[in-house]
Amino acid sequence: MQPAMMMFSSKYWARRGFSLDSALPEERPAAGSLTLNRSSSGKNEEKKGNKGNGKGESASEGGKTAVVFSLKNEVGGLVKALRLFQEKHVSMVHIESRKSKRRNSEVEIFVDCDCSKKEFNELIQLLKFQTNIVSLNPPENIWTDEEGKAVYLDCVPWFPRKISELDKCSQRVLMYGSELDADHPGFKDNVYRQRRKYFVDVAMSYKYGQPIPRVEYTAEEVKTWGVVFRELSKLYPTHACREYLKNFPLLSKYCGYREDNVPQLEDVSIFLKGKIHIWFINRYGFMKTLFSGLAYRVFHCTQYIRHGSDPLYTPEPDTCHELLGHVPLLADPKFAQFSQEIGLASLGASDEDVQKLATCYFFTIEFGLCKQEGQLRAYGAGLLSSIGELKHALSDKANVKTFDPKTTCLQECLITTFQEVYFVSESFEEAKEKMRDFAKSINRPFSVYFNPYTQSIEILKDTRSIENVVQDLRSDLNT
């Protein structure tokens, strides 16, 4: 799971460390190094032969395969290379060229072909004398789309392909945790500023797979938490959705939710992981970092607490927001799946599409309303952690419209004031289905699937990859 995805061109989300920045890690894997191989130890172990290693001795048994080679941009060079395909009776299904990224004087040729393993290996041996082999059989970052045009994955915005790569997403994170604006309640409090710096340092040193460090909160911090906890608890019975009310007592029982105790994120993470296979990591992040985590059922979160001078106000999300706003709903399987699908839809999407997804996230996961038993109820974390706006959103003064991603994504997100409009859904399931339909409009040359056994993202780029997923799902149903 991920932290609250509330980041836009406002100070609020900037303070959280959120920024719409497509440049996650600037480094991209070399051609052919982005693989779709499943883990050798997972349930869905790949039973096919080894992938090509650039030497030509591991082509598939037969059928469709591909090769990418580079040659000097000179007259007759391509003709000589293609003549080898004819000599070895290799049928070329599709051919495409592009300028080489390695040498300006060369071009790269992508050939999708149909042949036997023997014919392919013989072809490669001959090609090596006339060209530079870039990748083979088939390079998982290159394929042909429905129109037969080559699609290069390295032209798609980078995203983590396995859960351990979430750490890479944080390499260029802007940390605002210890840098407070002049209007922040704790700006002139040097003790508070040093405390915030401590939490930033802890988050920066955290790596995926490690237990979340336990925090010994100060008496002042516990007091601040207690005020927020007590006042919000008075509103929940009449303002929060039923899923929230169902899970809140469980958090009190298993995670230490009470007025005189700030729950530890590690305890909450263990609880969620055991309940719905979602867990926390202690880190801030860019918008795309946060969405990437959601795709893996990972929720980025903070550990610091708002300034004690004004417990009912915070200019940025703090642990009160995470624990009281997000966690009770993330313990609900349908809501958790809704959050994950927004994350999956963002993988490989353009900045423009990610911005639209973020706005939909803002007006659902953060400030969403639903109808239950004829009454409006809040499920957005921003509402459930804000006493004033929670009251306002369910009052006659609020402007409430039906949630429709196509129009919601155009709505302005307000930070320093209450929202001008709130969006209501009949249920999480309805909101999820609407987001699924909306995700189809995102311009990317593939779909994605989260493999829970290998904790990796599989790219669905053709019929074969889809059939593999369907077969896995059928196997799950039969066991």
Short mmCIF file of C-alpha atoms in Angstrom, two decimals, residues 41-439:
data_model
loop_
_atom_site.label_atom_id
_atom_site.label_comp_id
_atom_site.label_asym_id
_atom_site.label_seq_id
_atom_site.Cartn_x
_atom_site.Cartn_y
_atom_site.Cartn_z
CA SER A 41 10.86 -20.19 -6.63
CA GLY A 42 7.30 -18.93 -7.03
CA LYS A 43 4.13 -20.91 -7.61
CA ASN A 44 4.01 -19.76 -11.21
CA GLU A 45 7.49 -20.94 -12.17
CA GLU A 46 8.21 -20.49 -15.86
CA LYS A 47 8.54 -23.86 -17.56
CA LYS A 48 9.88 -22.57 -20.83
CA GLY A 49 13.47 -22.65 -22.00
CA ASN A 50 16.01 -20.02 -21.07
CA LYS A 51 15.78 -16.66 -22.73
CA GLY A 52 18.31 -15.55 -25.30
CA ASN A 53 21.56 -14.30 -23.88
CA GLY A 54 22.94 -12.56 -26.90
CA LYS A 55 24.91 -15.58 -28.10
CA GLY A 56 22.20 -17.35 -30.00
CA GLU A 57 22.32 -20.73 -28.27
CA SER A 58 19.03 -20.50 -26.42
CA ALA A 59 16.34 -19.76 -28.92
CA SER A 60 12.93 -21.27 -28.46
CA GLU A 61 12.01 -24.65 -29.84
CA GLY A 62 10.24 -23.08 -32.76
CA GLY A 63 7.56 -20.71 -33.91
CA LYS A 64 7.58 -16.96 -33.48
CA THR A 65 10.74 -15.32 -32.21
CA ALA A 66 12.60 -12.06 -32.68
CA VAL A 67 16.05 -10.56 -33.01
CA VAL A 68 17.39 -7.04 -32.75
CA PHE A 69 20.70 -6.27 -34.42
CA SER A 70 22.58 -3.11 -35.27
CA LEU A 71 24.59 -2.26 -38.36
CA LYS A 72 26.32 0.71 -39.88
CA ASN A 73 24.07 3.14 -41.68
CA GLU A 74 25.48 2.54 -45.14
CA VAL A 75 24.12 1.52 -48.53
CA GLY A 76 23.65 -2.22 -48.92
CA GLY A 77 24.16 -3.11 -45.26
CA LEU A 78 20.58 -4.09 -44.57
CA VAL A 79 20.26 -6.00 -47.85
CA LYS A 80 23.25 -8.15 -46.95
CA ALA A 81 21.84 -8.90 -43.51
CA LEU A 82 18.37 -9.77 -44.77
CA ARG A 83 19.80 -12.04 -47.42
CA LEU A 84 20.94 -14.30 -44.57
CA PHE A 85 17.32 -14.72 -43.47
CA GLN A 86 16.49 -15.96 -46.97
CA GLU A 87 19.44 -18.35 -47.06
CA LYS A 88 18.39 -19.94 -43.76
CA HIS A 89 14.70 -20.06 -44.73
CA VAL A 90 13.69 -17.78 -41.88
CA SER A 91 10.33 -16.15 -42.57
CA MET A 92 10.21 -12.47 -41.61
CA VAL A 93 6.79 -11.57 -40.16
CA HIS A 94 7.64 -7.95 -39.40
CA ILE A 95 10.67 -5.68 -39.74
CA GLU A 96 11.29 -2.23 -38.32
CA SER A 97 14.25 0.10 -37.86
CA ARG A 98 15.23 2.85 -35.47
CA LYS A 99 18.32 4.95 -34.81
CA SER A 100 20.78 3.19 -32.52
CA LYS A 101 20.99 4.52 -28.98
CA ARG A 102 24.52 3.16 -28.67
CA ARG A 103 26.24 4.60 -31.74
CA ASN A 104 24.99 7.50 -33.84
CA SER A 105 26.49 5.93 -36.95
CA GLU A 106 24.38 2.78 -36.63
CA VAL A 107 20.74 1.76 -36.90
CA GLU A 108 18.95 -1.00 -35.01
CA ILE A 109 16.81 -3.48 -36.91
CA PHE A 110 13.98 -5.34 -35.22
CA VAL A 111 12.86 -8.50 -37.02
CA ASP A 112 9.91 -10.59 -35.89
CA CYS A 113 10.32 -13.97 -37.54
CA ASP A 114 8.88 -17.48 -37.71
CA CYS A 115 11.32 -20.41 -37.78
CA SER A 116 12.62 -23.47 -35.99
CA LYS A 117 15.22 -23.36 -33.25
CA LYS A 118 17.86 -24.86 -35.56
CA GLU A 119 17.21 -22.31 -38.31
CA PHE A 120 17.27 -19.45 -35.85
CA ASN A 121 20.55 -20.48 -34.25
CA GLU A 122 22.21 -20.90 -37.64
CA LEU A 123 20.96 -17.47 -38.66
CA ILE A 124 22.39 -15.87 -35.53
CA GLN A 125 25.79 -17.44 -36.11
CA LEU A 126 25.92 -15.83 -39.56
CA LEU A 127 24.49 -12.49 -38.41
CA LYS A 128 27.23 -12.14 -35.81
CA PHE A 129 29.81 -11.79 -38.58
CA GLN A 130 27.97 -8.90 -40.25
CA THR A 131 26.07 -7.17 -37.43
CA ASN A 132 26.08 -6.51 -33.71
CA ILE A 133 23.44 -8.62 -31.98
CA VAL A 134 21.54 -6.47 -29.48
CA SER A 135 19.02 -8.94 -28.06
CA LEU A 136 17.25 -12.16 -28.89
CA ASN A 137 14.25 -14.40 -28.51
CA PRO A 138 12.11 -12.33 -27.99
CA PRO A 139 13.38 -9.27 -26.13
CA GLU A 140 10.75 -8.72 -23.48
CA ASN A 141 11.00 -4.97 -23.84
CA ILE A 142 10.12 -5.11 -27.56
CA TRP A 143 7.03 -6.54 -29.18
CA THR A 144 4.55 -5.83 -31.94
CA ASP A 145 1.19 -4.26 -31.21
CA GLU A 146 -2.14 -5.16 -32.80
CA GLU A 147 -1.25 -3.12 -35.88
CA GLY A 148 2.06 -4.93 -36.28
CA LYS A 149 4.17 -1.96 -35.18
CA ALA A 150 7.13 -2.53 -32.90
CA VAL A 151 6.66 -1.26 -29.35
CA TYR A 152 9.76 -0.49 -27.29
CA LEU A 153 9.26 -0.68 -23.55
CA ASP A 154 12.21 1.62 -22.98
CA CYS A 155 10.07 4.36 -24.55
CA VAL A 156 7.50 3.87 -21.77
CA PRO A 157 7.95 5.72 -18.43
CA TRP A 158 9.93 3.50 -16.07
CA PHE A 159 8.07 1.63 -13.34
CA PRO A 160 9.13 -1.08 -10.87
CA ARG A 161 8.71 -4.60 -12.21
CA LYS A 162 9.23 -6.34 -8.88
CA ILE A 163 8.47 -5.26 -5.36
CA SER A 164 12.11 -4.86 -4.31
CA GLU A 165 12.48 -2.16 -6.96
CA LEU A 166 10.22 0.15 -4.96
CA ASP A 167 13.42 1.27 -3.22
CA LYS A 168 14.63 2.63 -6.58
CA CYS A 169 11.58 4.86 -6.74
CA SER A 170 12.86 6.75 -3.72
CA GLN A 171 16.29 7.60 -5.11
CA ARG A 172 15.17 11.06 -6.23
CA VAL A 173 12.50 11.80 -3.63
CA LEU A 174 12.33 15.39 -2.43
CA MET A 175 12.18 15.38 1.34
CA TYR A 176 10.22 18.23 2.89
CA GLY A 177 9.80 16.64 6.30
CA SER A 178 12.26 18.93 8.09
CA GLU A 179 11.71 21.99 5.88
CA LEU A 180 8.61 23.78 7.10
CA ASP A 181 6.95 26.79 5.48
CA ALA A 182 6.64 30.02 7.40
CA ASP A 183 2.91 29.49 7.95
CA HIS A 184 3.41 26.02 9.46
CA PRO A 185 2.38 25.82 13.15
CA GLY A 186 5.80 24.39 14.02
CA PHE A 187 7.92 26.77 11.93
CA LYS A 188 9.36 28.65 14.93
CA ASP A 189 9.60 25.57 17.16
CA ASN A 190 13.20 24.35 16.90
CA VAL A 191 12.47 21.27 18.99
CA TYR A 192 9.66 20.25 16.64
CA ARG A 193 11.82 20.92 13.59
CA GLN A 194 14.55 18.65 14.93
CA ARG A 195 11.95 15.99 15.63
CA ARG A 196 10.71 16.19 12.06
CA LYS A 197 14.28 15.87 10.81
CA TYR A 198 14.63 12.69 12.86
CA PHE A 199 11.60 11.13 11.17
CA VAL A 200 12.94 12.13 7.75
CA ASP A 201 16.29 10.47 8.48
CA VAL A 202 14.53 7.29 9.60
CA ALA A 203 12.43 7.22 6.43
CA MET A 204 15.43 7.85 4.16
CA SER A 205 17.38 4.95 5.64
CA TYR A 206 14.46 2.51 5.41
CA LYS A 207 14.65 -0.29 2.83
CA TYR A 208 11.94 -2.61 1.60
CA GLY A 209 11.75 -5.82 3.63
CA GLN A 210 12.95 -4.25 6.87
CA PRO A 211 10.63 -3.96 9.87
CA ILE A 212 9.32 -0.43 10.25
CA PRO A 213 11.31 1.21 13.05
CA ARG A 214 9.38 1.58 16.28
CA VAL A 215 9.05 5.10 17.60
CA GLU A 216 9.04 6.20 21.21
CA TYR A 217 6.63 9.11 20.97
CA THR A 218 7.03 12.00 23.37
CA ALA A 219 4.41 12.95 25.94
CA GLU A 220 3.52 15.99 23.81
CA GLU A 221 3.04 13.82 20.72
CA VAL A 222 0.86 11.33 22.58
CA LYS A 223 -1.23 14.21 23.93
CA THR A 224 -1.73 15.61 20.42
CA TRP A 225 -2.70 12.19 19.10
CA GLY A 226 -5.13 11.79 21.99
CA VAL A 227 -6.98 15.01 21.18
CA VAL A 228 -7.39 14.04 17.53
CA PHE A 229 -8.40 10.48 18.40
CA ARG A 230 -10.98 11.58 20.97
CA GLU A 231 -12.68 14.25 18.86
CA LEU A 232 -12.87 12.16 15.69
CA SER A 233 -14.16 9.12 17.58
CA LYS A 234 -17.22 11.16 18.52
CA LEU A 235 -18.10 11.69 14.84
CA TYR A 236 -17.38 8.27 13.39
CA PRO A 237 -20.64 6.53 14.42
CA THR A 238 -22.72 9.04 12.42
CA HIS A 239 -20.28 10.06 9.69
CA ALA A 240 -18.07 7.10 8.75
CA CYS A 241 -19.06 4.28 6.39
CA ARG A 242 -19.92 0.84 7.76
CA GLU A 243 -16.64 -0.71 6.57
CA TYR A 244 -14.74 1.82 8.64
CA LEU A 245 -16.86 1.17 11.71
CA LYS A 246 -16.40 -2.58 11.31
CA ASN A 247 -12.61 -2.46 11.27
CA PHE A 248 -11.98 0.27 13.82
CA PRO A 249 -12.62 -1.99 16.86
CA LEU A 250 -10.24 -4.60 15.40
CA LEU A 251 -7.50 -2.01 15.26
CA SER A 252 -8.13 -1.14 18.88
CA LYS A 253 -7.88 -4.82 19.80
CA TYR A 254 -4.84 -5.84 17.74
CA CYS A 255 -2.90 -2.63 17.05
CA GLY A 256 -3.25 -0.55 20.19
CA TYR A 257 -5.63 2.11 18.86
CA ARG A 258 -6.56 4.15 21.91
CA GLU A 259 -6.46 7.71 23.15
CA ASP A 260 -3.31 7.34 25.27
CA ASN A 261 -1.25 5.37 22.74
CA VAL A 262 0.04 6.11 19.25
CA PRO A 263 -0.06 2.80 17.31
CA GLN A 264 3.20 1.56 15.80
CA LEU A 265 3.18 1.29 12.01
CA GLU A 266 4.92 -2.08 12.16
CA ASP A 267 2.06 -3.54 14.23
CA VAL A 268 -0.48 -2.10 11.79
CA SER A 269 1.48 -3.44 8.82
CA ILE A 270 1.56 -6.95 10.30
CA PHE A 271 -2.18 -6.79 10.95
CA LEU A 272 -3.02 -5.67 7.41
CA LYS A 273 -0.64 -8.13 5.81
CA GLY A 274 -2.26 -11.00 7.65
CA LYS A 275 -5.76 -9.79 6.89
CA ILE A 276 -5.63 -8.74 3.22
CA HIS A 277 -1.96 -9.02 2.20
CA ILE A 278 -1.28 -5.30 2.33
CA TRP A 279 1.55 -3.76 4.29
CA PHE A 280 3.19 -0.45 5.08
CA ILE A 281 6.61 0.92 4.28
CA ASN A 282 8.02 3.98 6.01
CA ARG A 283 8.75 6.40 3.21
CA TYR A 284 7.69 9.57 1.48
CA GLY A 285 7.53 9.77 -2.29
CA PHE A 286 6.63 11.31 -5.59
CA MET A 287 3.16 10.74 -6.94
CA LYS A 288 4.33 7.96 -9.23
CA THR A 289 6.26 6.40 -6.35
CA LEU A 290 3.08 6.27 -4.33
CA PHE A 291 0.99 4.82 -7.13
CA SER A 292 3.69 2.23 -7.87
CA GLY A 293 3.48 1.08 -4.27
CA LEU A 294 -0.29 0.78 -4.44
CA ALA A 295 0.09 -1.52 -7.43
CA TYR A 296 2.10 -3.86 -5.19
CA ARG A 297 -0.31 -3.51 -2.26
CA VAL A 298 2.26 -1.38 -0.47
CA PHE A 299 1.25 1.82 1.29
CA HIS A 300 3.83 4.56 1.85
CA CYS A 301 3.24 6.35 5.12
CA THR A 302 4.62 8.86 7.59
CA GLN A 303 5.42 8.56 11.30
CA TYR A 304 5.58 12.17 12.47
CA ILE A 305 2.73 13.89 14.31
CA ARG A 306 1.31 17.36 13.69
CA HIS A 307 2.32 20.27 15.90
CA GLY A 308 0.70 20.28 19.32
CA SER A 309 -0.28 23.96 19.24
CA ASP A 310 -3.20 23.14 16.94
CA PRO A 311 -4.10 19.42 17.16
CA LEU A 312 -7.15 19.77 14.94
CA TYR A 313 -5.21 21.23 12.00
CA THR A 314 -2.29 20.03 9.91
CA PRO A 315 -0.95 21.49 6.65
CA GLU A 316 0.22 18.05 5.55
CA PRO A 317 -0.66 14.40 6.16
CA ASP A 318 0.79 13.03 9.39
CA THR A 319 0.53 9.69 11.17
CA CYS A 320 -2.89 10.71 12.55
CA HIS A 321 -4.07 10.99 8.97
CA GLU A 322 -2.53 7.64 8.02
CA LEU A 323 -3.73 5.68 11.05
CA LEU A 324 -7.18 7.21 11.50
CA GLY A 325 -7.94 8.12 7.89
CA HIS A 326 -6.50 5.36 5.74
CA VAL A 327 -5.92 2.22 7.79
CA PRO A 328 -9.49 1.26 8.80
CA LEU A 329 -10.57 1.28 5.13
CA LEU A 330 -7.44 -0.44 3.87
CA ALA A 331 -8.42 -3.35 6.10
CA ASP A 332 -11.45 -3.84 3.86
CA PRO A 333 -10.63 -6.16 0.89
CA LYS A 334 -12.85 -4.36 -1.64
CA PHE A 335 -11.48 -0.96 -0.75
CA ALA A 336 -7.92 -2.26 -0.81
CA GLN A 337 -8.48 -3.71 -4.27
CA PHE A 338 -9.94 -0.40 -5.43
CA SER A 339 -6.77 1.36 -4.26
CA GLN A 340 -4.53 -1.22 -5.92
CA GLU A 341 -6.27 -0.92 -9.27
CA ILE A 342 -5.60 2.81 -9.36
CA GLY A 343 -1.95 2.00 -8.77
CA LEU A 344 -1.90 -0.62 -11.53
CA ALA A 345 -3.52 1.80 -13.96
CA SER A 346 -0.66 4.26 -13.41
CA LEU A 347 2.17 1.91 -14.39
CA GLY A 348 3.68 3.02 -17.68
CA ALA A 349 1.18 5.87 -18.02
CA SER A 350 2.10 9.38 -19.12
CA ASP A 351 2.35 12.31 -16.71
CA GLU A 352 -0.96 13.62 -18.04
CA ASP A 353 -2.75 10.35 -17.37
CA VAL A 354 -1.14 10.00 -13.95
CA GLN A 355 -2.41 13.47 -13.09
CA LYS A 356 -5.94 12.41 -14.02
CA LEU A 357 -5.63 9.28 -11.90
CA ALA A 358 -4.30 11.35 -9.01
CA THR A 359 -7.28 13.68 -9.17
CA CYS A 360 -9.66 10.71 -9.14
CA TYR A 361 -7.70 9.30 -6.20
CA PHE A 362 -8.00 12.63 -4.41
CA PHE A 363 -11.79 12.73 -4.72
CA THR A 364 -12.27 9.07 -3.80
CA ILE A 365 -9.59 7.62 -1.53
CA GLU A 366 -9.03 11.00 0.14
CA PHE A 367 -12.36 12.83 -0.01
CA GLY A 368 -14.86 10.27 -1.24
CA LEU A 369 -18.45 9.77 -0.10
CA CYS A 370 -20.74 6.77 -0.46
CA LYS A 371 -24.42 6.03 0.08
CA GLN A 372 -25.39 3.53 2.75
CA GLU A 373 -28.93 2.90 3.91
CA GLY A 374 -30.09 6.09 2.26
CA GLN A 375 -27.52 8.26 4.03
CA LEU A 376 -24.25 9.84 2.93
CA ARG A 377 -21.20 8.42 4.66
CA ALA A 378 -17.51 9.29 4.35
CA TYR A 379 -14.82 6.85 3.24
CA GLY A 380 -12.11 9.32 2.19
CA ALA A 381 -9.10 9.49 4.51
CA GLY A 382 -8.85 13.25 4.21
CA LEU A 383 -12.38 13.55 5.57
CA LEU A 384 -12.05 10.86 8.23
CA SER A 385 -8.98 12.59 9.69
CA SER A 386 -10.38 16.14 9.59
CA ILE A 387 -13.04 17.09 12.11
CA GLY A 388 -14.11 20.30 10.38
CA GLU A 389 -14.32 18.97 6.84
CA LEU A 390 -15.94 15.70 7.92
CA LYS A 391 -18.80 17.71 9.41
CA HIS A 392 -19.00 19.98 6.37
CA ALA A 393 -18.98 17.22 3.74
CA LEU A 394 -22.07 15.57 5.23
CA SER A 395 -23.94 18.83 5.83
CA ASP A 396 -26.49 20.57 3.61
CA LYS A 397 -23.84 23.13 2.69
CA ALA A 398 -21.74 20.63 0.74
CA ASN A 399 -22.07 20.31 -3.04
CA VAL A 400 -22.26 16.59 -3.81
CA LYS A 401 -22.15 15.04 -7.29
CA THR A 402 -22.12 11.48 -8.63
CA PHE A 403 -18.63 10.10 -9.13
CA ASP A 404 -17.68 9.88 -12.79
CA PRO A 405 -13.93 9.62 -13.47
CA LYS A 406 -14.24 11.39 -16.83
CA THR A 407 -15.52 14.56 -15.18
CA THR A 408 -14.01 14.11 -11.73
CA CYS A 409 -10.47 14.11 -13.18
CA LEU A 410 -11.05 17.70 -14.35
CA GLN A 411 -12.11 19.02 -10.94
CA GLU A 412 -9.74 21.35 -9.10
CA CYS A 413 -8.33 19.96 -5.85
CA LEU A 414 -8.43 22.49 -3.02
CA ILE A 415 -6.05 22.24 -0.10
CA THR A 416 -6.32 25.24 2.19
CA THR A 417 -10.13 25.29 2.14
CA PHE A 418 -12.96 22.77 2.00
CA GLN A 419 -13.60 21.20 -1.38
CA GLU A 420 -16.05 22.97 -3.68
CA VAL A 421 -17.56 19.61 -4.60
CA TYR A 422 -17.54 16.06 -3.24
CA PHE A 423 -18.22 12.94 -5.26
CA VAL A 424 -20.43 10.08 -4.12
CA SER A 425 -20.49 6.43 -5.21
CA GLU A 426 -23.08 3.79 -4.44
CA SER A 427 -20.31 1.43 -3.29
CA PHE A 428 -16.59 0.72 -3.55
CA GLU A 429 -17.43 -1.88 -6.17
CA GLU A 430 -19.18 0.70 -8.33
CA ALA A 431 -16.28 3.13 -8.00
CA LYS A 432 -13.83 0.36 -8.90
CA GLU A 433 -15.75 -0.60 -12.03
CA LYS A 434 -15.92 3.02 -13.14
CA MET A 435 -12.18 3.38 -12.62
CA ARG A 436 -11.58 0.18 -14.61
CA ASP A 437 -13.50 1.62 -17.54
CA PHE A 438 -11.65 4.91 -17.18
CA ALA A 439 -8.29 3.11 -17.13
#
